[in-house]
């Protein structure tokens, strides 16, 4: 049974830590005193970073609370200090078209995404675009198409895998992936004998694989991962943009703010806009003093957008 996702799932898989003993050691070494009112490392870190710029500690410390300190940073656009706080978010239930847009965000982000070459998609899930959700006829059309695409994908993978398992193709694979290596000129080896034979020429290996079941099995085992990967990388061409993917994203607070603004905007695509709104809500909770200026507003069609008075700090 194929799974169809209506909305992304977000997991906060990485948060800041700020070892208090190290902060204390720094303050002691500098003879400095720092008064703040938050225990949240995500908010303490950029405050400390900002205070380093002017060594505004002790007598020179103006603002005594984190909210007004970071609020001032947002107001004057001293955004680089926000880059010291990072959040790692894991998104699942997002489409390949969403991640194609997401990874355009270069500055301050790192990505690790599910590989469609390594991971089998015969039981792929899909994402239903917001505009289609709730319309039974359109949803049915989409579901049928997605199911069909998986069928074609599976058929292509199986047929390609079969084609890549002929004796000649197996030898080609082993040579290409250098599991079968040239040890001396014209003599190829796996580093161990196969059914009693070793150090043969390519033609001798080809003849041997055709003649010996044991050799055929050996070659199949040696090349299985590479063959599967090659079959999948070709077969995935038929999977739609709606195919579900998983992506691990680490971004600093400044970069997340930029993402929330651009992708939470009314002009952004609906799926990524919904994600930006969810990320916004989540990061407001994680670090209200860094993201509290954002508002998530409802639009007439029931979808949402983000808004702030401090754009692109
Ligand atoms: C509504 C919408 C529609 C879009 N439509 C299209 C489209 O039709 N086609 C398309 O190709 N893309 C499109 N995009 C993607 C867009 O062009 C950006 O690639 C994407 O939004 C990332 O923005 P960014 O470059 O500001 O972000 P990031 O890459 O995260 O960069 C953040 C900021 O860092 C600075 N920066 C980053 N890299 C550089 C650099 N190399 N040199 C100088 N400064 C830099 C800039 O100030 C930039 O704004 C669209 C985006 C949106 C939100």
PDB file of C-alpha atoms in Angstrom, residues 41-252:
ATOM      1  CA  UNK A  41      22.256  28.096  24.217  1.00  0.00           C
ATOM      2  CA  UNK A  42      20.703  28.956  20.840  1.00  0.00           C
ATOM      3  CA  UNK A  43      20.129  32.472  22.188  1.00  0.00           C
ATOM      4  CA  UNK A  44      23.132  32.791  24.517  1.00  0.00           C
ATOM      5  CA  UNK A  45      25.628  31.979  21.760  1.00  0.00           C
ATOM      6  CA  UNK A  46      24.813  34.890  19.417  1.00  0.00           C
ATOM      7  CA  UNK A  47      24.632  37.260  22.388  1.00  0.00           C
ATOM      8  CA  UNK A  48      28.127  36.273  23.507  1.00  0.00           C
ATOM      9  CA  UNK A  49      29.364  36.475  19.893  1.00  0.00           C
ATOM     10  CA  UNK A  50      27.919  39.978  19.546  1.00  0.00           C
ATOM     11  CA  UNK A  51      29.378  41.140  22.871  1.00  0.00           C
ATOM     12  CA  UNK A  52      32.840  39.971  21.811  1.00  0.00           C
ATOM     13  CA  UNK A  53      32.798  42.546  18.992  1.00  0.00           C
ATOM     14  CA  UNK A  54      32.784  45.463  21.455  1.00  0.00           C
ATOM     15  CA  UNK A  55      33.770  43.563  24.633  1.00  0.00           C
ATOM     16  CA  UNK A  56      30.534  44.873  26.101  1.00  0.00           C
ATOM     17  CA  UNK A  57      30.712  43.124  29.461  1.00  0.00           C
ATOM     18  CA  UNK A  58      30.458  44.402  33.043  1.00  0.00           C
ATOM     19  CA  UNK A  59      30.264  48.233  33.113  1.00  0.00           C
ATOM     20  CA  UNK A  60      30.110  48.339  29.314  1.00  0.00           C
ATOM     21  CA  UNK A  61      27.143  46.039  29.150  1.00  0.00           C
ATOM     22  CA  UNK A  62      24.116  48.118  28.157  1.00  0.00           C
ATOM     23  CA  UNK A  63      21.199  45.787  27.612  1.00  0.00           C
ATOM     24  CA  UNK A  64      20.861  43.209  30.376  1.00  0.00           C
ATOM     25  CA  UNK A  65      18.361  40.850  28.820  1.00  0.00           C
ATOM     26  CA  UNK A  66      18.787  38.569  25.837  1.00  0.00           C
ATOM     27  CA  UNK A  67      15.541  39.529  24.130  1.00  0.00           C
ATOM     28  CA  UNK A  68      16.385  43.211  23.864  1.00  0.00           C
ATOM     29  CA  UNK A  69      20.022  42.409  22.944  1.00  0.00           C
ATOM     30  CA  UNK A  70      19.046  40.142  20.062  1.00  0.00           C
ATOM     31  CA  UNK A  71      16.114  42.400  19.190  1.00  0.00           C
ATOM     32  CA  UNK A  72      18.627  45.216  18.653  1.00  0.00           C
ATOM     33  CA  UNK A  73      20.802  42.911  16.506  1.00  0.00           C
ATOM     34  CA  UNK A  74      17.773  42.168  14.295  1.00  0.00           C
ATOM     35  CA  UNK A  75      16.893  45.856  14.118  1.00  0.00           C
ATOM     36  CA  UNK A  76      20.346  47.053  13.058  1.00  0.00           C
ATOM     37  CA  UNK A  77      20.888  44.023  10.789  1.00  0.00           C
ATOM     38  CA  UNK A  78      24.074  42.778  12.495  1.00  0.00           C
ATOM     39  CA  UNK A  79      23.057  39.331  11.197  1.00  0.00           C
ATOM     40  CA  UNK A  80      26.474  37.685  11.115  1.00  0.00           C
ATOM     41  CA  UNK A  81      26.331  36.960  14.854  1.00  0.00           C
ATOM     42  CA  UNK A  82      23.239  34.823  14.235  1.00  0.00           C
ATOM     43  CA  UNK A  83      25.409  32.492  12.160  1.00  0.00           C
ATOM     44  CA  UNK A  84      26.896  30.997  15.342  1.00  0.00           C
ATOM     45  CA  UNK A  85      23.673  29.230  16.265  1.00  0.00           C
ATOM     46  CA  UNK A  86      22.738  26.200  14.196  1.00  0.00           C
ATOM     47  CA  UNK A  87      19.738  23.886  14.088  1.00  0.00           C
ATOM     48  CA  UNK A  88      19.659  20.514  12.364  1.00  0.00           C
ATOM     49  CA  UNK A  89      16.230  19.621  11.041  1.00  0.00           C
ATOM     50  CA  UNK A  90      15.311  16.331   9.429  1.00  0.00           C
ATOM     51  CA  UNK A  91      12.480  16.565   6.915  1.00  0.00           C
ATOM     52  CA  UNK A  92      10.543  13.517   5.755  1.00  0.00           C
ATOM     53  CA  UNK A  93       7.341  13.432   3.740  1.00  0.00           C
ATOM     54  CA  UNK A  94       8.682  16.085   1.376  1.00  0.00           C
ATOM     55  CA  UNK A  95       8.728  15.809  -2.399  1.00  0.00           C
ATOM     56  CA  UNK A  96      11.725  15.785  -4.696  1.00  0.00           C
ATOM     57  CA  UNK A  97      10.409  19.021  -6.211  1.00  0.00           C
ATOM     58  CA  UNK A  98      10.467  20.642  -2.763  1.00  0.00           C
ATOM     59  CA  UNK A  99      14.054  19.556  -2.080  1.00  0.00           C
ATOM     60  CA  UNK A 100      15.101  20.757  -5.522  1.00  0.00           C
ATOM     61  CA  UNK A 101      14.036  24.242  -4.414  1.00  0.00           C
ATOM     62  CA  UNK A 102      15.327  23.844  -0.863  1.00  0.00           C
ATOM     63  CA  UNK A 103      18.890  23.046  -1.866  1.00  0.00           C
ATOM     64  CA  UNK A 104      19.102  26.264  -3.870  1.00  0.00           C
ATOM     65  CA  UNK A 105      19.687  27.888  -0.473  1.00  0.00           C
ATOM     66  CA  UNK A 106      23.472  27.850  -0.386  1.00  0.00           C
ATOM     67  CA  UNK A 107      24.689  30.196   2.296  1.00  0.00           C
ATOM     68  CA  UNK A 108      24.820  28.694   5.788  1.00  0.00           C
ATOM     69  CA  UNK A 109      23.208  25.341   4.962  1.00  0.00           C
ATOM     70  CA  UNK A 110      24.447  21.741   4.758  1.00  0.00           C
ATOM     71  CA  UNK A 111      22.391  18.905   3.268  1.00  0.00           C
ATOM     72  CA  UNK A 112      22.304  15.100   3.310  1.00  0.00           C
ATOM     73  CA  UNK A 113      19.547  13.597   1.204  1.00  0.00           C
ATOM     74  CA  UNK A 114      18.294  10.086   0.575  1.00  0.00           C
ATOM     75  CA  UNK A 115      20.006   8.657  -2.500  1.00  0.00           C
ATOM     76  CA  UNK A 116      17.694   7.323  -5.175  1.00  0.00           C
ATOM     77  CA  UNK A 117      20.679   5.454  -6.619  1.00  0.00           C
ATOM     78  CA  UNK A 118      21.381   3.458  -3.457  1.00  0.00           C
ATOM     79  CA  UNK A 119      17.897   3.188  -1.982  1.00  0.00           C
ATOM     80  CA  UNK A 120      15.326   1.013  -3.702  1.00  0.00           C
ATOM     81  CA  UNK A 121      12.161   2.940  -4.631  1.00  0.00           C
ATOM     82  CA  UNK A 122       9.905  -0.028  -5.416  1.00  0.00           C
ATOM     83  CA  UNK A 123       7.931   0.919  -2.299  1.00  0.00           C
ATOM     84  CA  UNK A 124       8.256   4.690  -2.799  1.00  0.00           C
ATOM     85  CA  UNK A 125       5.912   7.086  -1.022  1.00  0.00           C
ATOM     86  CA  UNK A 126       4.561  10.281  -2.562  1.00  0.00           C
ATOM     87  CA  UNK A 127       3.541  13.780  -1.552  1.00  0.00           C
ATOM     88  CA  UNK A 128       0.163  15.171  -2.544  1.00  0.00           C
ATOM     89  CA  UNK A 129       0.558  18.820  -3.655  1.00  0.00           C
ATOM     90  CA  UNK A 130      -1.590  21.109  -1.476  1.00  0.00           C
ATOM     91  CA  UNK A 131      -3.720  22.266  -4.441  1.00  0.00           C
ATOM     92  CA  UNK A 132      -4.754  18.669  -5.133  1.00  0.00           C
ATOM     93  CA  UNK A 133      -5.500  17.759  -1.520  1.00  0.00           C
ATOM     94  CA  UNK A 134      -9.186  17.390  -0.753  1.00  0.00           C
ATOM     95  CA  UNK A 135     -10.232  17.016  -4.394  1.00  0.00           C
ATOM     96  CA  UNK A 136     -11.190  13.349  -4.658  1.00  0.00           C
ATOM     97  CA  UNK A 137     -11.007  13.221  -8.456  1.00  0.00           C
ATOM     98  CA  UNK A 138      -7.611  14.906  -8.738  1.00  0.00           C
ATOM     99  CA  UNK A 139      -6.214  12.901  -5.826  1.00  0.00           C
ATOM    100  CA  UNK A 140      -7.306   9.689  -7.543  1.00  0.00           C
ATOM    101  CA  UNK A 141      -5.631  10.765 -10.799  1.00  0.00           C
ATOM    102  CA  UNK A 142      -2.417  11.541  -8.926  1.00  0.00           C
ATOM    103  CA  UNK A 143      -2.473   8.294  -6.933  1.00  0.00           C
ATOM    104  CA  UNK A 144      -3.072   6.186 -10.023  1.00  0.00           C
ATOM    105  CA  UNK A 145      -0.236   7.891 -11.842  1.00  0.00           C
ATOM    106  CA  UNK A 146       2.146   7.437  -8.879  1.00  0.00           C
ATOM    107  CA  UNK A 147       1.222   3.756  -8.562  1.00  0.00           C
ATOM    108  CA  UNK A 148       1.792   3.328 -12.277  1.00  0.00           C
ATOM    109  CA  UNK A 149       5.173   5.050 -12.104  1.00  0.00           C
ATOM    110  CA  UNK A 150       6.272   2.608  -9.390  1.00  0.00           C
ATOM    111  CA  UNK A 151       5.178  -0.303 -11.569  1.00  0.00           C
ATOM    112  CA  UNK A 152       7.219   1.015 -14.503  1.00  0.00           C
ATOM    113  CA  UNK A 153      10.159   1.742 -12.182  1.00  0.00           C
ATOM    114  CA  UNK A 154      10.068  -1.820 -10.850  1.00  0.00           C
ATOM    115  CA  UNK A 155       9.800  -3.284 -14.335  1.00  0.00           C
ATOM    116  CA  UNK A 156      12.723  -1.206 -15.603  1.00  0.00           C
ATOM    117  CA  UNK A 157      14.851  -2.069 -12.563  1.00  0.00           C
ATOM    118  CA  UNK A 158      14.180  -5.795 -12.969  1.00  0.00           C
ATOM    119  CA  UNK A 159      14.832  -5.791 -16.700  1.00  0.00           C
ATOM    120  CA  UNK A 160      17.978  -3.705 -16.396  1.00  0.00           C
ATOM    121  CA  UNK A 161      19.233  -5.925 -13.581  1.00  0.00           C
ATOM    122  CA  UNK A 162      18.623  -8.944 -15.818  1.00  0.00           C
ATOM    123  CA  UNK A 163      20.458  -7.327 -18.735  1.00  0.00           C
ATOM    124  CA  UNK A 164      23.406  -6.498 -16.513  1.00  0.00           C
ATOM    125  CA  UNK A 165      23.687 -10.104 -15.309  1.00  0.00           C
ATOM    126  CA  UNK A 166      24.754 -11.768 -18.571  1.00  0.00           C
ATOM    127  CA  UNK A 167      28.280 -13.261 -18.403  1.00  0.00           C
ATOM    128  CA  UNK A 168      29.805 -10.522 -20.603  1.00  0.00           C
ATOM    129  CA  UNK A 169      28.029  -7.726 -18.724  1.00  0.00           C
ATOM    130  CA  UNK A 170      29.200  -9.166 -15.385  1.00  0.00           C
ATOM    131  CA  UNK A 171      32.819  -9.181 -16.528  1.00  0.00           C
ATOM    132  CA  UNK A 172      32.425  -5.602 -17.804  1.00  0.00           C
ATOM    133  CA  UNK A 173      31.008  -4.559 -14.438  1.00  0.00           C
ATOM    134  CA  UNK A 174      33.793  -6.208 -12.469  1.00  0.00           C
ATOM    135  CA  UNK A 175      36.382  -4.504 -14.685  1.00  0.00           C
ATOM    136  CA  UNK A 176      34.654  -1.131 -14.523  1.00  0.00           C
ATOM    137  CA  UNK A 177      34.382  -1.207 -10.748  1.00  0.00           C
ATOM    138  CA  UNK A 178      37.922  -2.604 -10.473  1.00  0.00           C
ATOM    139  CA  UNK A 179      36.933  -5.533  -8.311  1.00  0.00           C
ATOM    140  CA  UNK A 180      38.610  -7.452 -11.148  1.00  0.00           C
ATOM    141  CA  UNK A 181      42.008  -5.734 -11.415  1.00  0.00           C
ATOM    142  CA  UNK A 182      45.004  -6.008 -13.712  1.00  0.00           C
ATOM    143  CA  UNK A 183      47.796  -7.356 -11.515  1.00  0.00           C
ATOM    144  CA  UNK A 184      50.391  -8.021 -14.241  1.00  0.00           C
ATOM    145  CA  UNK A 185      50.059  -6.933 -17.910  1.00  0.00           C
ATOM    146  CA  UNK A 186      47.075  -8.799 -19.363  1.00  0.00           C
ATOM    147  CA  UNK A 187      46.423 -10.768 -16.138  1.00  0.00           C
ATOM    148  CA  UNK A 188      43.316  -9.938 -14.116  1.00  0.00           C
ATOM    149  CA  UNK A 189      42.502 -11.019 -10.557  1.00  0.00           C
ATOM    150  CA  UNK A 190      39.977 -10.555  -7.729  1.00  0.00           C
ATOM    151  CA  UNK A 191      42.849 -11.085  -5.291  1.00  0.00           C
ATOM    152  CA  UNK A 192      41.736 -14.676  -4.787  1.00  0.00           C
ATOM    153  CA  UNK A 193      41.095 -17.646  -7.065  1.00  0.00           C
ATOM    154  CA  UNK A 194      37.605 -18.212  -8.456  1.00  0.00           C
ATOM    155  CA  UNK A 195      36.682 -21.886  -8.718  1.00  0.00           C
ATOM    156  CA  UNK A 196      40.431 -22.670  -8.798  1.00  0.00           C
ATOM    157  CA  UNK A 197      41.344 -20.081 -11.477  1.00  0.00           C
ATOM    158  CA  UNK A 198      43.169 -16.767 -11.178  1.00  0.00           C
ATOM    159  CA  UNK A 199      45.243 -14.248 -13.213  1.00  0.00           C
ATOM    160  CA  UNK A 200      43.395 -14.767 -16.508  1.00  0.00           C
ATOM    161  CA  UNK A 201      43.092 -12.466 -19.486  1.00  0.00           C
ATOM    162  CA  UNK A 202      39.775 -10.685 -19.996  1.00  0.00           C
ATOM    163  CA  UNK A 203      38.794 -13.076 -22.778  1.00  0.00           C
ATOM    164  CA  UNK A 204      39.658 -16.083 -20.597  1.00  0.00           C
ATOM    165  CA  UNK A 205      37.486 -14.687 -17.789  1.00  0.00           C
ATOM    166  CA  UNK A 206      34.624 -14.186 -20.246  1.00  0.00           C
ATOM    167  CA  UNK A 207      34.859 -17.782 -21.437  1.00  0.00           C
ATOM    168  CA  UNK A 208      35.210 -19.049 -17.886  1.00  0.00           C
ATOM    169  CA  UNK A 209      32.116 -17.196 -16.595  1.00  0.00           C
ATOM    170  CA  UNK A 210      30.108 -18.667 -19.467  1.00  0.00           C
ATOM    171  CA  UNK A 211      31.335 -22.192 -18.649  1.00  0.00           C
ATOM    172  CA  UNK A 212      31.268 -22.273 -14.837  1.00  0.00           C
ATOM    173  CA  UNK A 213      28.163 -21.794 -12.654  1.00  0.00           C
ATOM    174  CA  UNK A 214      30.393 -21.169  -9.650  1.00  0.00           C
ATOM    175  CA  UNK A 215      32.233 -18.395 -11.505  1.00  0.00           C
ATOM    176  CA  UNK A 216      28.928 -16.908 -12.687  1.00  0.00           C
ATOM    177  CA  UNK A 217      27.623 -16.816  -9.098  1.00  0.00           C
ATOM    178  CA  UNK A 218      30.902 -15.330  -7.886  1.00  0.00           C
ATOM    179  CA  UNK A 219      30.761 -12.517 -10.459  1.00  0.00           C
ATOM    180  CA  UNK A 220      27.123 -11.847  -9.619  1.00  0.00           C
ATOM    181  CA  UNK A 221      27.941 -11.543  -5.920  1.00  0.00           C
ATOM    182  CA  UNK A 222      30.934  -9.279  -6.550  1.00  0.00           C
ATOM    183  CA  UNK A 223      28.946  -6.874  -8.721  1.00  0.00           C
ATOM    184  CA  UNK A 224      25.517  -6.953  -7.091  1.00  0.00           C
ATOM    185  CA  UNK A 225      25.702  -3.499  -5.438  1.00  0.00           C
ATOM    186  CA  UNK A 226      27.041  -1.777  -8.525  1.00  0.00           C
ATOM    187  CA  UNK A 227      24.500  -3.434 -10.794  1.00  0.00           C
ATOM    188  CA  UNK A 228      21.592  -2.510  -8.552  1.00  0.00           C
ATOM    189  CA  UNK A 229      22.820   1.090  -8.338  1.00  0.00           C
ATOM    190  CA  UNK A 230      23.133   1.316 -12.133  1.00  0.00           C
ATOM    191  CA  UNK A 231      19.666  -0.134 -12.629  1.00  0.00           C
ATOM    192  CA  UNK A 232      18.086   2.256 -10.111  1.00  0.00           C
ATOM    193  CA  UNK A 233      19.829   5.367 -11.395  1.00  0.00           C
ATOM    194  CA  UNK A 234      18.327   4.697 -14.829  1.00  0.00           C
ATOM    195  CA  UNK A 235      14.897   3.512 -13.666  1.00  0.00           C
ATOM    196  CA  UNK A 236      14.339   6.514 -11.360  1.00  0.00           C
ATOM    197  CA  UNK A 237      13.881   8.631 -14.486  1.00  0.00           C
ATOM    198  CA  UNK A 238      10.219   7.593 -14.448  1.00  0.00           C
ATOM    199  CA  UNK A 239       9.528   8.606 -10.831  1.00  0.00           C
ATOM    200  CA  UNK A 240       7.597  11.875 -10.564  1.00  0.00           C
ATOM    201  CA  UNK A 241       8.561  15.080  -8.764  1.00  0.00           C
ATOM    202  CA  UNK A 242       5.990  14.059  -6.138  1.00  0.00           C
ATOM    203  CA  UNK A 243       8.181  11.163  -4.973  1.00  0.00           C
ATOM    204  CA  UNK A 244       8.759  11.410  -1.240  1.00  0.00           C
ATOM    205  CA  UNK A 245      12.298  11.998  -0.003  1.00  0.00           C
ATOM    206  CA  UNK A 246      14.111  12.587   3.272  1.00  0.00           C
ATOM    207  CA  UNK A 247      16.632  15.332   3.810  1.00  0.00           C
ATOM    208  CA  UNK A 248      18.802  16.265   6.803  1.00  0.00           C
ATOM    209  CA  UNK A 249      19.412  19.996   6.859  1.00  0.00           C
ATOM    210  CA  UNK A 250      21.748  21.905   9.125  1.00  0.00           C
ATOM    211  CA  UNK A 251      21.439  25.637   8.903  1.00  0.00           C
ATOM    212  CA  UNK A 252      22.515  28.581  10.979  1.00  0.00           C
TER     213      UNK A 252
END
